[in-house]
Tab-separated table of C-alpha atoms and ligand atoms in Angstrom:
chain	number	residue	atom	x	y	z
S	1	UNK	CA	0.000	0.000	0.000
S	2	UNK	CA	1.507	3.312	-1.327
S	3	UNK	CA	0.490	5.239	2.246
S	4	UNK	CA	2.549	5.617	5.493
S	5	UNK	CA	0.532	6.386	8.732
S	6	UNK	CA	1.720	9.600	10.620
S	7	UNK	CA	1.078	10.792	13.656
S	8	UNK	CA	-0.506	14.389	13.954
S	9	UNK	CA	1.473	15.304	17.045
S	10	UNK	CA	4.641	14.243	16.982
S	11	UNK	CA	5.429	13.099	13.236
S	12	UNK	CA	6.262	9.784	14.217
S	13	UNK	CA	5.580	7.214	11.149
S	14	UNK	CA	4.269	3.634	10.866
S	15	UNK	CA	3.650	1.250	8.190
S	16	UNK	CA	0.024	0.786	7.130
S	17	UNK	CA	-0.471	-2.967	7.596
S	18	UNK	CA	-1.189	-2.428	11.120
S	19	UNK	CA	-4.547	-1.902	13.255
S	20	UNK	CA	-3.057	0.977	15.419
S	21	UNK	CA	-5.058	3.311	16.327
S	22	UNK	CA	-2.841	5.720	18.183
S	23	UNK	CA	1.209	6.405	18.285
S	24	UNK	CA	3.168	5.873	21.340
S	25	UNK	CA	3.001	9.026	22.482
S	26	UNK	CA	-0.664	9.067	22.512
S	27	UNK	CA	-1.881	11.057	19.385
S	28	UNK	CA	-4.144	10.311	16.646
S	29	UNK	CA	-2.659	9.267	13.179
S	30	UNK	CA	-3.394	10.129	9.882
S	31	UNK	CA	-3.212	8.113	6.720
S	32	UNK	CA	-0.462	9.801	4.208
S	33	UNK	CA	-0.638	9.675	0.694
S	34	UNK	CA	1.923	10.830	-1.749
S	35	UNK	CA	0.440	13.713	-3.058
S	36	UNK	CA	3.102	14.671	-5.379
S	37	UNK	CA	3.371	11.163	-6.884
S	38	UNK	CA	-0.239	11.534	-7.289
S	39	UNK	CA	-0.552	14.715	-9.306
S	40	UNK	CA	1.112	12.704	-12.245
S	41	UNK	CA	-2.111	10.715	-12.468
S	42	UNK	CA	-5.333	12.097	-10.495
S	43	UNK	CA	-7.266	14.815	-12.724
S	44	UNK	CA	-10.730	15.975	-12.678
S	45	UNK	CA	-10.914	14.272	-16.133
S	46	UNK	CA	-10.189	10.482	-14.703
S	47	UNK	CA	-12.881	11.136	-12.021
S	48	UNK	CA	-15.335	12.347	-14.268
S	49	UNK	CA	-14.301	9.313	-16.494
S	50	UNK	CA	-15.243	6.967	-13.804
S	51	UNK	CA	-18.737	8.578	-13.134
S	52	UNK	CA	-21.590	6.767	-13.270
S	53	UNK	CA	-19.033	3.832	-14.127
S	54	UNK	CA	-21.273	0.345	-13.568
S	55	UNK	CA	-17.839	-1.329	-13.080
S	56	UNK	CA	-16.503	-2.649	-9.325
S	57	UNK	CA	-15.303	-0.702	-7.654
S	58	UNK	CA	-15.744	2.659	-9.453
S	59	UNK	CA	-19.480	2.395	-9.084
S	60	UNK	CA	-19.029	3.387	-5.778
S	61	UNK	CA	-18.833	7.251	-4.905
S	62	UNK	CA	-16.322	6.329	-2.372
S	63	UNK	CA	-14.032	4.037	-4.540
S	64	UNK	CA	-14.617	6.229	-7.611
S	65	UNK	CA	-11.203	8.153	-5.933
S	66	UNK	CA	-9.226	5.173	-4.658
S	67	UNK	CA	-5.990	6.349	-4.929
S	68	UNK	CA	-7.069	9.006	-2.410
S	69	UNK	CA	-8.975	6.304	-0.106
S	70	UNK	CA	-6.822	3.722	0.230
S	71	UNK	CA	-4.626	1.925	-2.628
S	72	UNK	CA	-5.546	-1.435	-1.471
S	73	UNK	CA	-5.726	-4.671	-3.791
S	74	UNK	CA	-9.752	-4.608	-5.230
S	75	UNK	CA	-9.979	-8.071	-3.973
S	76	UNK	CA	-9.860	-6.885	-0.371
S	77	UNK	CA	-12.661	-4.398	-1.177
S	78	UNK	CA	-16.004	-4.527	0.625
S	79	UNK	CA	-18.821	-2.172	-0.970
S	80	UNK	CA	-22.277	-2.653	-0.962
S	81	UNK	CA	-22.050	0.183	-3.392
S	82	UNK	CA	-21.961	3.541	-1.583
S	83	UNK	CA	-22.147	7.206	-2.130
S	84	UNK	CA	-23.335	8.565	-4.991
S	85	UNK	CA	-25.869	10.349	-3.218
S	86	UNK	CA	-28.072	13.512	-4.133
S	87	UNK	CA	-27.718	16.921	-4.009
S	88	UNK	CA	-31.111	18.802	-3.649
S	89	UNK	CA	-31.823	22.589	-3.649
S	90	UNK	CA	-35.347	23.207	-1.926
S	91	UNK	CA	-36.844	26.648	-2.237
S	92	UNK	CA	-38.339	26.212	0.961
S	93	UNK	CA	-35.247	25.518	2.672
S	94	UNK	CA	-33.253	28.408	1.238
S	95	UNK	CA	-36.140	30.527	2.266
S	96	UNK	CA	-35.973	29.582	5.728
S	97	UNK	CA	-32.383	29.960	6.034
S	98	UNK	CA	-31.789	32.944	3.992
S	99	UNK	CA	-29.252	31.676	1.059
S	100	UNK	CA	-30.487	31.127	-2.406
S	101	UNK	CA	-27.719	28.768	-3.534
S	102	UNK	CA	-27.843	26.248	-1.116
S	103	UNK	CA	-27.378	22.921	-2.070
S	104	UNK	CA	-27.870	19.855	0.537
S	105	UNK	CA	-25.796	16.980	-0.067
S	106	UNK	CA	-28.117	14.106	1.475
S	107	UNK	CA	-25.511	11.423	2.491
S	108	UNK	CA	-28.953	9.760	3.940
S	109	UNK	CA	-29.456	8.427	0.452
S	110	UNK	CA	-26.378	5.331	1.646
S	111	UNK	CA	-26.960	1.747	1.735
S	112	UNK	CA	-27.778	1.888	5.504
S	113	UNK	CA	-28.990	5.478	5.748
S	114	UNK	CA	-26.198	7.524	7.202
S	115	UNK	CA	-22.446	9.069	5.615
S	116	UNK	CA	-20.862	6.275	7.640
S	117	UNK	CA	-20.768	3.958	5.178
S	118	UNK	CA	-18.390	5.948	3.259
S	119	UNK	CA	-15.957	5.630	5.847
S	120	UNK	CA	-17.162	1.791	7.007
S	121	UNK	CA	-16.057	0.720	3.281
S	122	UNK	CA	-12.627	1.974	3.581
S	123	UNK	CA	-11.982	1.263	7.053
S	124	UNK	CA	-13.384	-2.532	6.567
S	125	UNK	CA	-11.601	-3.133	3.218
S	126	UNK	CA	-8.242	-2.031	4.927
S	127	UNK	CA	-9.522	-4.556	8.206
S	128	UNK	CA	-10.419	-7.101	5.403
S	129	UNK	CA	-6.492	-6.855	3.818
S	130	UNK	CA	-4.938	-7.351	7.656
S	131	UNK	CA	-6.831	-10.779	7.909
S	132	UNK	CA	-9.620	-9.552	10.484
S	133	UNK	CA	-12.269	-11.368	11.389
S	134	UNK	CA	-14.130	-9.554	14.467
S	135	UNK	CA	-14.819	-5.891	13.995
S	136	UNK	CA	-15.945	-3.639	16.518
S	137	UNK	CA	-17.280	0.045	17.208
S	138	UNK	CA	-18.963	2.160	20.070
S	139	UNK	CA	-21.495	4.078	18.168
S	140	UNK	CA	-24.538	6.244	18.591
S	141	UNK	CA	-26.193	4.217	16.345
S	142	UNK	CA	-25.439	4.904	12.672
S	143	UNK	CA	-21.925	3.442	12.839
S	144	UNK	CA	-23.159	0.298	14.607
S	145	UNK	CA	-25.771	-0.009	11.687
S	146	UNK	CA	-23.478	0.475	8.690
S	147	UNK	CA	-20.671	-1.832	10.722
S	148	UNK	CA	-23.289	-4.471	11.153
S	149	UNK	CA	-24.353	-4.550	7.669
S	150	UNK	CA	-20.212	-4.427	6.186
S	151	UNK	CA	-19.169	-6.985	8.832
S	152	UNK	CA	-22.232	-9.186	7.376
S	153	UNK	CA	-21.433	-8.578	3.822
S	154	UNK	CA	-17.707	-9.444	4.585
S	155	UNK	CA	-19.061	-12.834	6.633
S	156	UNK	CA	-16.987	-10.747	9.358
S	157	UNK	CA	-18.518	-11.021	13.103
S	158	UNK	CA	-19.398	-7.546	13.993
S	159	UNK	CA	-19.619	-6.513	17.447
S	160	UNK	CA	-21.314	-2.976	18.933
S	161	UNK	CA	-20.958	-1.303	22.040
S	162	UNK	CA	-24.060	1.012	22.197
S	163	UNK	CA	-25.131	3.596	24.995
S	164	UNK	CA	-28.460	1.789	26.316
S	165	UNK	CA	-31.876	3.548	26.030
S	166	UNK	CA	-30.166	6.279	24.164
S	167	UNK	CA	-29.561	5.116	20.688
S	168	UNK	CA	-32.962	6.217	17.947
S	169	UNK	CA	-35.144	3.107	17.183
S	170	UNK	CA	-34.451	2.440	13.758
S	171	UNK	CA	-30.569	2.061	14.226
S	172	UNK	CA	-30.881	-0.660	17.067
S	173	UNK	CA	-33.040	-2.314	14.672
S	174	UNK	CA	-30.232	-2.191	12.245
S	175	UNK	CA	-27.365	-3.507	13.865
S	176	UNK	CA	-30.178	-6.451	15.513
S	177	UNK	CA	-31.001	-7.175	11.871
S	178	UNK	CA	-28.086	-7.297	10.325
S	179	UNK	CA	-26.568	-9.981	12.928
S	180	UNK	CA	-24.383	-7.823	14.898
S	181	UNK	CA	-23.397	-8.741	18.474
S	182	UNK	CA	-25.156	-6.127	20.232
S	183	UNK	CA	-23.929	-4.904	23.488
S	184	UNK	CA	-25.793	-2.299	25.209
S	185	UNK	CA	-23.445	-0.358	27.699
S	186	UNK	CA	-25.083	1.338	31.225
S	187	UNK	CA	-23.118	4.740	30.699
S	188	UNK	CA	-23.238	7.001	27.239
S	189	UNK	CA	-21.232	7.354	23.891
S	190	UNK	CA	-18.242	8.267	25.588
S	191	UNK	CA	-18.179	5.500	27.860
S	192	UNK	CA	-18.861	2.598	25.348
S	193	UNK	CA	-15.736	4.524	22.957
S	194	UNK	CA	-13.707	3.889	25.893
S	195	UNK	CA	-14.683	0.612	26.652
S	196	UNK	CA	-14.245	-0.721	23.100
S	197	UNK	CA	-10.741	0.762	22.635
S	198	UNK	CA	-9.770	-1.165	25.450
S	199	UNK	CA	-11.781	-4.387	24.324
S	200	UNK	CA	-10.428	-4.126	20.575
S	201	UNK	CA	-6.875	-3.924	22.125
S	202	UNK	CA	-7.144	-6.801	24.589
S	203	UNK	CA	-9.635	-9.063	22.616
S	204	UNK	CA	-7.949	-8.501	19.299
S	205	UNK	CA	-11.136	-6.522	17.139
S	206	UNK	CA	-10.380	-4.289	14.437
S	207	UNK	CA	-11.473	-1.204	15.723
S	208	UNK	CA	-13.757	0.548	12.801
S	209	UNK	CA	-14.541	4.035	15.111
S	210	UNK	CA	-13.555	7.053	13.695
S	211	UNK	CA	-10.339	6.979	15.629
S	212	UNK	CA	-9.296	4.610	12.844
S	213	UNK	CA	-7.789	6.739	10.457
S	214	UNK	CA	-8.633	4.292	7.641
S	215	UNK	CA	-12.727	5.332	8.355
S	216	UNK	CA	-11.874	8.524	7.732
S	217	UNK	CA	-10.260	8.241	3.764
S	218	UNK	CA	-13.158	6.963	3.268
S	219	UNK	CA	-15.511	9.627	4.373
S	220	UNK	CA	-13.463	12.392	2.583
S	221	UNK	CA	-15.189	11.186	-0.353
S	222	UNK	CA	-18.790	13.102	0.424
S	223	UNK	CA	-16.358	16.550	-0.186
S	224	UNK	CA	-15.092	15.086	-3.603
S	225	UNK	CA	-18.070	13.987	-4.910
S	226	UNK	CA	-20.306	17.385	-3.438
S	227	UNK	CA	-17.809	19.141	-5.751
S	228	UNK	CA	-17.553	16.985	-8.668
S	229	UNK	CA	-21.446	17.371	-8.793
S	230	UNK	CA	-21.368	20.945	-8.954
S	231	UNK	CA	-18.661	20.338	-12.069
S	232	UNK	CA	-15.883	21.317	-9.387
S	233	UNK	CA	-16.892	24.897	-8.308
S	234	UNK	CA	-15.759	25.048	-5.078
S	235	UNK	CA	-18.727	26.814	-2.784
S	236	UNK	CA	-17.588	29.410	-0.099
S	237	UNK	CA	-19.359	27.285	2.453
S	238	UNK	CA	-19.161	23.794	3.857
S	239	UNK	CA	-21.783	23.016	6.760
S	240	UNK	CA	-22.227	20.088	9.014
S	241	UNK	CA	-22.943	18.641	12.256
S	242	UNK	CA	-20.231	17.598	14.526
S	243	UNK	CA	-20.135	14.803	17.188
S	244	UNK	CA	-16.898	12.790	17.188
S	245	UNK	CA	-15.764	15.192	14.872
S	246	UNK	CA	-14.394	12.215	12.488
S	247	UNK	CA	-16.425	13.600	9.526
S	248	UNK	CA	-15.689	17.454	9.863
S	249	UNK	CA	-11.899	16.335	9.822
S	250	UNK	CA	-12.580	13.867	6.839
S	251	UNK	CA	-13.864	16.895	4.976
S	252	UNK	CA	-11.023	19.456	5.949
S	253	UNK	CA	-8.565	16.598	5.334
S	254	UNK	CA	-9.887	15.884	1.736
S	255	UNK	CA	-10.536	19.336	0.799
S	256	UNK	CA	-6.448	20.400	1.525
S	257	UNK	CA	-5.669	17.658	-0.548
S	258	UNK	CA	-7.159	18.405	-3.424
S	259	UNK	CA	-5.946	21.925	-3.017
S	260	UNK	CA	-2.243	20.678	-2.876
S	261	UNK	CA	-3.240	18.303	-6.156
S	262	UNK	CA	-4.074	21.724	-7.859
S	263	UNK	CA	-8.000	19.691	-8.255
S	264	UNK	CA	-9.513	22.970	-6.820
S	265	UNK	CA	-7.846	26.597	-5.655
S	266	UNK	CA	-10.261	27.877	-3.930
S	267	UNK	CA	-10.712	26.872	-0.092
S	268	UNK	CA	-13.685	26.831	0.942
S	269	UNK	CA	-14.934	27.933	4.682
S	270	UNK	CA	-16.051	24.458	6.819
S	271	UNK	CA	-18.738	25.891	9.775
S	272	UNK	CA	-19.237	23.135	12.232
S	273	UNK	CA	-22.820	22.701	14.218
S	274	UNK	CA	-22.837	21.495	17.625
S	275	UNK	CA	-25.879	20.782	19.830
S	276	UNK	CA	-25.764	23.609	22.246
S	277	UNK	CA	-26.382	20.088	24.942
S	278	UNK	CA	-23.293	18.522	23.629
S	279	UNK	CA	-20.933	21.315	23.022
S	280	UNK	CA	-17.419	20.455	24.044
S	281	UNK	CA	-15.599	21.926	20.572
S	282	UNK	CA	-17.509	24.945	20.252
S	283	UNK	CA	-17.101	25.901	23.926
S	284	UNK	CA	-13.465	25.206	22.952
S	285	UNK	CA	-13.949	27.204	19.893
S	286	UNK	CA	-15.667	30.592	20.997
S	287	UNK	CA	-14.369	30.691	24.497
S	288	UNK	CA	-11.068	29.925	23.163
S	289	UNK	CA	-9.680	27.843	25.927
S	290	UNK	CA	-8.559	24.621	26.618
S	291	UNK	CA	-10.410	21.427	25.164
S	292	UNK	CA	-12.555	20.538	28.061
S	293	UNK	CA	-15.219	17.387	27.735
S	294	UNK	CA	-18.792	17.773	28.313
S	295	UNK	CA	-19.498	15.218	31.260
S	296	UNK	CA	-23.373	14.647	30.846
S	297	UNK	CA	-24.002	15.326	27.311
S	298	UNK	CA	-27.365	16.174	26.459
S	299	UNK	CA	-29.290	16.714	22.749
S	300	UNK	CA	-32.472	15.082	20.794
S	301	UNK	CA	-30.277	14.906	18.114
S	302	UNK	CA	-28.652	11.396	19.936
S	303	UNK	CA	-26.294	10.867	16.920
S	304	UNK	CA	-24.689	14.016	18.147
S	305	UNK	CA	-24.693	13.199	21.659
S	306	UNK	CA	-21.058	12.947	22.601
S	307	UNK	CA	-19.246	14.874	25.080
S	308	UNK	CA	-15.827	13.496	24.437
S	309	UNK	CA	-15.012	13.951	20.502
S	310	UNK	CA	-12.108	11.964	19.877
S	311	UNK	CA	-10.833	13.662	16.837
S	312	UNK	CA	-11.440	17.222	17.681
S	313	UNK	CA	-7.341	18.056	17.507
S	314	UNK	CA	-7.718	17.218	13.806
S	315	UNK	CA	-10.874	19.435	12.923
S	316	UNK	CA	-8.919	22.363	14.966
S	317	UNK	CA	-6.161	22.307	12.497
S	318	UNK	CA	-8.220	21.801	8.833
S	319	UNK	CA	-10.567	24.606	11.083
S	320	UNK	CA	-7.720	26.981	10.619
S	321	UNK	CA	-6.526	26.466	7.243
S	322	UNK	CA	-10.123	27.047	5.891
S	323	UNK	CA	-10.832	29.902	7.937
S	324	UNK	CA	-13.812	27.866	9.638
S	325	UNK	CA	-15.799	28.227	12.645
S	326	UNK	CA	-17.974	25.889	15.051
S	327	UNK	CA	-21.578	27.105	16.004
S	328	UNK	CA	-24.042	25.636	18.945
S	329	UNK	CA	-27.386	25.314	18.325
S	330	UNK	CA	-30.815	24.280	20.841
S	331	UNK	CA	-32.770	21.302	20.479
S	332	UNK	CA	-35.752	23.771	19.804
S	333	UNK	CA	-33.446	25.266	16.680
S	334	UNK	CA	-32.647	21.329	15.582
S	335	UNK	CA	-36.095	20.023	15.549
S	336	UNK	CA	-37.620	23.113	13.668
S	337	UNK	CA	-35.191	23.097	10.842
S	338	UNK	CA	-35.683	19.400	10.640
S	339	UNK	CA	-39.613	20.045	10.371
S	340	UNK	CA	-38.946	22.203	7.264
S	341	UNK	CA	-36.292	20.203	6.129
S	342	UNK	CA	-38.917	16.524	6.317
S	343	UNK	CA	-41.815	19.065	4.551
S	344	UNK	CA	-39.859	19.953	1.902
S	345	UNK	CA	-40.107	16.860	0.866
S	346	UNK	CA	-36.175	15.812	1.302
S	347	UNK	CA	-36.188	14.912	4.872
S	348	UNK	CA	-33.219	13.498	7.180
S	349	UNK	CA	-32.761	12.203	11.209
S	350	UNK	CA	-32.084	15.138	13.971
S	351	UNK	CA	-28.788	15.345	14.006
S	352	UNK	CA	-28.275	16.216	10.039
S	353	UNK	CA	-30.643	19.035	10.922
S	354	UNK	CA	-27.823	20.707	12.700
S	355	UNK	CA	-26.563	21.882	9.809
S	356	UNK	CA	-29.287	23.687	8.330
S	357	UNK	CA	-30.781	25.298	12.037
S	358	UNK	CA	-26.380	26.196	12.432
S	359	UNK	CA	-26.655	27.750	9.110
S	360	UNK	CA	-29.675	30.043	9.842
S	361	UNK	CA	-28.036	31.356	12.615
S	362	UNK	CA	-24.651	31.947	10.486
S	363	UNK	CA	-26.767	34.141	8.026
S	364	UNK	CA	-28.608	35.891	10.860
S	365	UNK	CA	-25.473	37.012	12.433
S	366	UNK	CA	-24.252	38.297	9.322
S	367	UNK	CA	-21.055	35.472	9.249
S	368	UNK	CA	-22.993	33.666	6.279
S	369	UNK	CA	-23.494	35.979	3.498
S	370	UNK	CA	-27.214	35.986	1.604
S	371	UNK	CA	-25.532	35.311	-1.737
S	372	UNK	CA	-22.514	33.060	-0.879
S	373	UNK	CA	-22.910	29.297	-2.372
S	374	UNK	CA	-23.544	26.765	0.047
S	375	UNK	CA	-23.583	23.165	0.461
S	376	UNK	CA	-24.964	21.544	4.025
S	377	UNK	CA	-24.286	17.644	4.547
S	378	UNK	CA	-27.294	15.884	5.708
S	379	UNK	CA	-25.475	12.698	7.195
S	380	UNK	CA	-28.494	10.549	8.148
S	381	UNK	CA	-32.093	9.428	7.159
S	382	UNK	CA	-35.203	10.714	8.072
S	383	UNK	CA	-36.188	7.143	9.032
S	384	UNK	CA	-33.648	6.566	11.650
S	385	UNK	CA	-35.268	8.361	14.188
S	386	UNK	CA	-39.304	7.656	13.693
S	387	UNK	CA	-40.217	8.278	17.334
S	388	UNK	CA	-38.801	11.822	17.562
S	389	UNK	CA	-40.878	12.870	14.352
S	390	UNK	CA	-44.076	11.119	15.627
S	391	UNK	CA	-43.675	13.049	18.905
S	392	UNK	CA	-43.063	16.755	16.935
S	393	UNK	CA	-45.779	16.040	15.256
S	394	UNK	CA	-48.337	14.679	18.019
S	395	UNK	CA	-46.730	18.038	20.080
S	396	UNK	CA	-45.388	15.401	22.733
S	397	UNK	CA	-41.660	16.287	22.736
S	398	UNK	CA	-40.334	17.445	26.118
S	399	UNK	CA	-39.891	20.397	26.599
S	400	UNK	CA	-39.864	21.402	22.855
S	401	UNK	CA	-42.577	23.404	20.956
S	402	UNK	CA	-44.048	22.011	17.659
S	403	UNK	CA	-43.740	25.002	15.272
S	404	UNK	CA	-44.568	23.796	12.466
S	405	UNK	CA	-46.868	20.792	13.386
S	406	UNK	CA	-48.785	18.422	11.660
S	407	UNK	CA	-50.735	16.378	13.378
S	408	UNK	CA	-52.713	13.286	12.006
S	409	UNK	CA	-56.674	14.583	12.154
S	410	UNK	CA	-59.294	10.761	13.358
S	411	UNK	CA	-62.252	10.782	12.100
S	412	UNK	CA	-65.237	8.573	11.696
S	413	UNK	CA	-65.113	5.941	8.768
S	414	UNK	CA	-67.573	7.946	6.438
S	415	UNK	CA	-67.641	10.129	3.394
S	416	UNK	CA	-69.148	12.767	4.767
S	417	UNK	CA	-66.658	12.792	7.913
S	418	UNK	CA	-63.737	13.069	5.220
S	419	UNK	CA	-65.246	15.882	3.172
S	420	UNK	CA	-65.369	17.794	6.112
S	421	UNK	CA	-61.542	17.390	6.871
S	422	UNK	CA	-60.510	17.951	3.770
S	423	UNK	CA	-62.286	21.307	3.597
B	501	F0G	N1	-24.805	13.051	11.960
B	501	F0G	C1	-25.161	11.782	12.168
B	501	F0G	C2	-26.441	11.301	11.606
B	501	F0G	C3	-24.300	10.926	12.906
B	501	F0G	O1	-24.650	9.655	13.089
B	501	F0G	C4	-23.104	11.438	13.427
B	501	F0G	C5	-22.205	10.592	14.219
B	501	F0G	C6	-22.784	12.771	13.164
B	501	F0G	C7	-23.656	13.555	12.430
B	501	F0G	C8	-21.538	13.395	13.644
B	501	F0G	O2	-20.412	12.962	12.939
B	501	F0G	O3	-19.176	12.054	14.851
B	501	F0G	O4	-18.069	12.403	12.665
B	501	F0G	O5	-18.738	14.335	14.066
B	501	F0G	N2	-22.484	9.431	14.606
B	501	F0G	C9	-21.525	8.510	15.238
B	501	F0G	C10	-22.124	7.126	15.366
B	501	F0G	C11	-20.850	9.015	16.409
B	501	F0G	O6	-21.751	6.378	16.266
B	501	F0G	O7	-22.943	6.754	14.542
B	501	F0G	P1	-19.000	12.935	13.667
């Protein structure tokens, strides 16, 4: 494999055909390609050669840019296919945020309904090439259900540590139905990440979190392909929701790559949403002190319920070169946008809704400009999370208002009972 893995704090280099997670000194690694080797072959022609390519593995929007993901031997690959999802502009979105060229990039459209199976492809293909066997995660839910379903489709044994009772319906259904060991953990997100970085360690499981810098090559790939749909014009904005923080660094990662292939020039800005419950980097961010965790993280958006981001010294650094910021945002804030968002007829879970309620506030407070481009990443399905749009709707959330509600109207089994709804 033509990479090297490199740690981000010290520099210190190891081989790729290993499943480390961290250097010795204790800091997250990154996968390094050779960019300079690479601007010999990668063009925006050869990737808009491979589009809409019906041939394995370019039929993928993830493998589509291999030699950026990882330059592993197609016979270790594991795709279901993935990616090559929509971008929608919805005049009744850009209305309620205030930009006219928005564009949302709906990375719910993936074989298990959420942006991590970008990142499970290329994580699980490089597992697949070490030999593994039993792969693991802590998740809030999507990456359990998009491990479940790779680990199956690789006859791997996939095993999830999830935070019990706090995980949305339809994901726990996932990772039950797609055979995955299922353990629930009494404690949250950030105690099950601990947990299974221990377990992986100790019970030899190839760790597919986040922290695996292999998961995150493959979720660059939602930034290349958001630009190769708009024929490579770069936008001034990038916004998305931020939990672990795995898939704002993906983004920042990707995007100063293909600026240093000479793919794009422009950079373009990457605004981060936080749940104002769950708020660790953007405390971080606009009180600019030290990284402090959030002990009892709290949101409706449970994707995004993490109080402990592992990867947040990556985002920091891709935060800077692109002149990016974080924002917080209120449950209140999350489930409105995501009631415009479902009734424009697009839809996606709570926690994609970040983005859009985050970019509101961005163009109320002047930072977001009524005519700049955007594109917001809505990373999960509107079918993950059935209960929370039931309750919006019924005007049973706690504590939350039901802005724009629409409730289901019983009536009595007759014409005339109907007529009189309808009018
Ligand atoms: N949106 C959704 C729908 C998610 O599932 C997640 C993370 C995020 C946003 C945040 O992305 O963590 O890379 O900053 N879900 C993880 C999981 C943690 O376990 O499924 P991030």
């Amino acid at each position: 494999m033509d990479v090297i893995l490199r740690c981000i704090d010290c520099g210190e280099e190891y081989p790729p055909d290993s499943s480390r997670y961290r250097c010795e000194c204790g800091g997250l690694l990154d996968v390094v390609h050779d960019l300079e080797k690479l601007k010999e072959t990668l063009s925006k022609e050869l990737f808009d050669k491979r589009w809409g390519s019906r041939k394995f593995p370019y039929d993928s929007g993830v493998w589509r840019y291999k030699e950026l993901i990882l330059p592993v031997d197609d016979k270790f690959i594991i795709s279901k296919p993935e990616g090559n999802t929509n971008l929608y502009c919805s005049e009744k979105v850009s209305e309620f945020v205030g930009v006219e060229k928005l564009a949302m990039k709906h990375e719910g459209e993936n074989p298990t309904g959420s942006f991590k199976d970008r990142g499970m492809t290329a994580g699980i293909s490089h597992g697949n090439s070490l030999g593994a066997k039993v792969v693991a995660c802590a998740s809030t839910g999507n990456t359990s259900a998009s491990m479940a379903a790779y680990a199956s489709t690789g006859s791997m044994k996939g095993v999830v540590f999830i935070p019990e009772g706090e995980i949305a319906y339809g994901k726990l259904a996932q990772a039950l139905a797609y055979g995955a060991r299922t353990i629930q953990i009494k404690g949250n997100f950030d105690d099950a990440m601990k947990l299974v970085q221990e377990a992986s360690d100790k019970l030899g499981m190839y760790l597919l979190n986040s922290i695996n810098p292999f998961r995150i090559e493959g979720q660059k790939s939602i930034g290349f392909e958001a630009l190769q749909q708009m024929d490579w014009n770069v936008p001034d904005w990038f916004v998305l929701p931020g939990g672990n923080l795995g898939n704002s660094s993906a983004l920042g990662k990707g995007l100063s790559e293909l600026v240093e292939l000479g793919i794009i020039e422009k950079i373009p800005r990457i605004a981060v949403v936080q749940a104002h419950g769950a708020n660790p980097f953007y405390r971080m961010w606009s009180e600019k002190k030290e990284f402090e965790a959030v002990k009892e993280p709290e949101t409706v958006a449970t994707a995004i319920r993490i109080g402990n981001p592992v990867s947040w010294e990556k985002i920091n650094k891709f935060l800077k070169w692109s002149k990016g910021l974080v924002e917080e945002v209120t449950d209140q804030e999350i489930v409105d946008a995501k009631a415009i968002v479902d009734s424009s007829g697009i839809g996606a879970e709570p926690a994609s809704c970040a983005s859009i309620a985050g970019l509101k506030k961005l163009v109320e407070k002047g930072v977001v400009k009524e005519d700049e481009d955007v594109v917001a990443i809505l990373t999960g399905n509107l079918l993950k999370d059935p209960d929370l749009v039931v309750n919006y709707h019924r005007g049973t959330l706690k504590n939350l208002r039901s802005t724009y509600q629409n409730k289901a109207i019983q009536t009595e089994a007759t014409l005339e009972a109907i007529e009189k709804v309808i009018k």
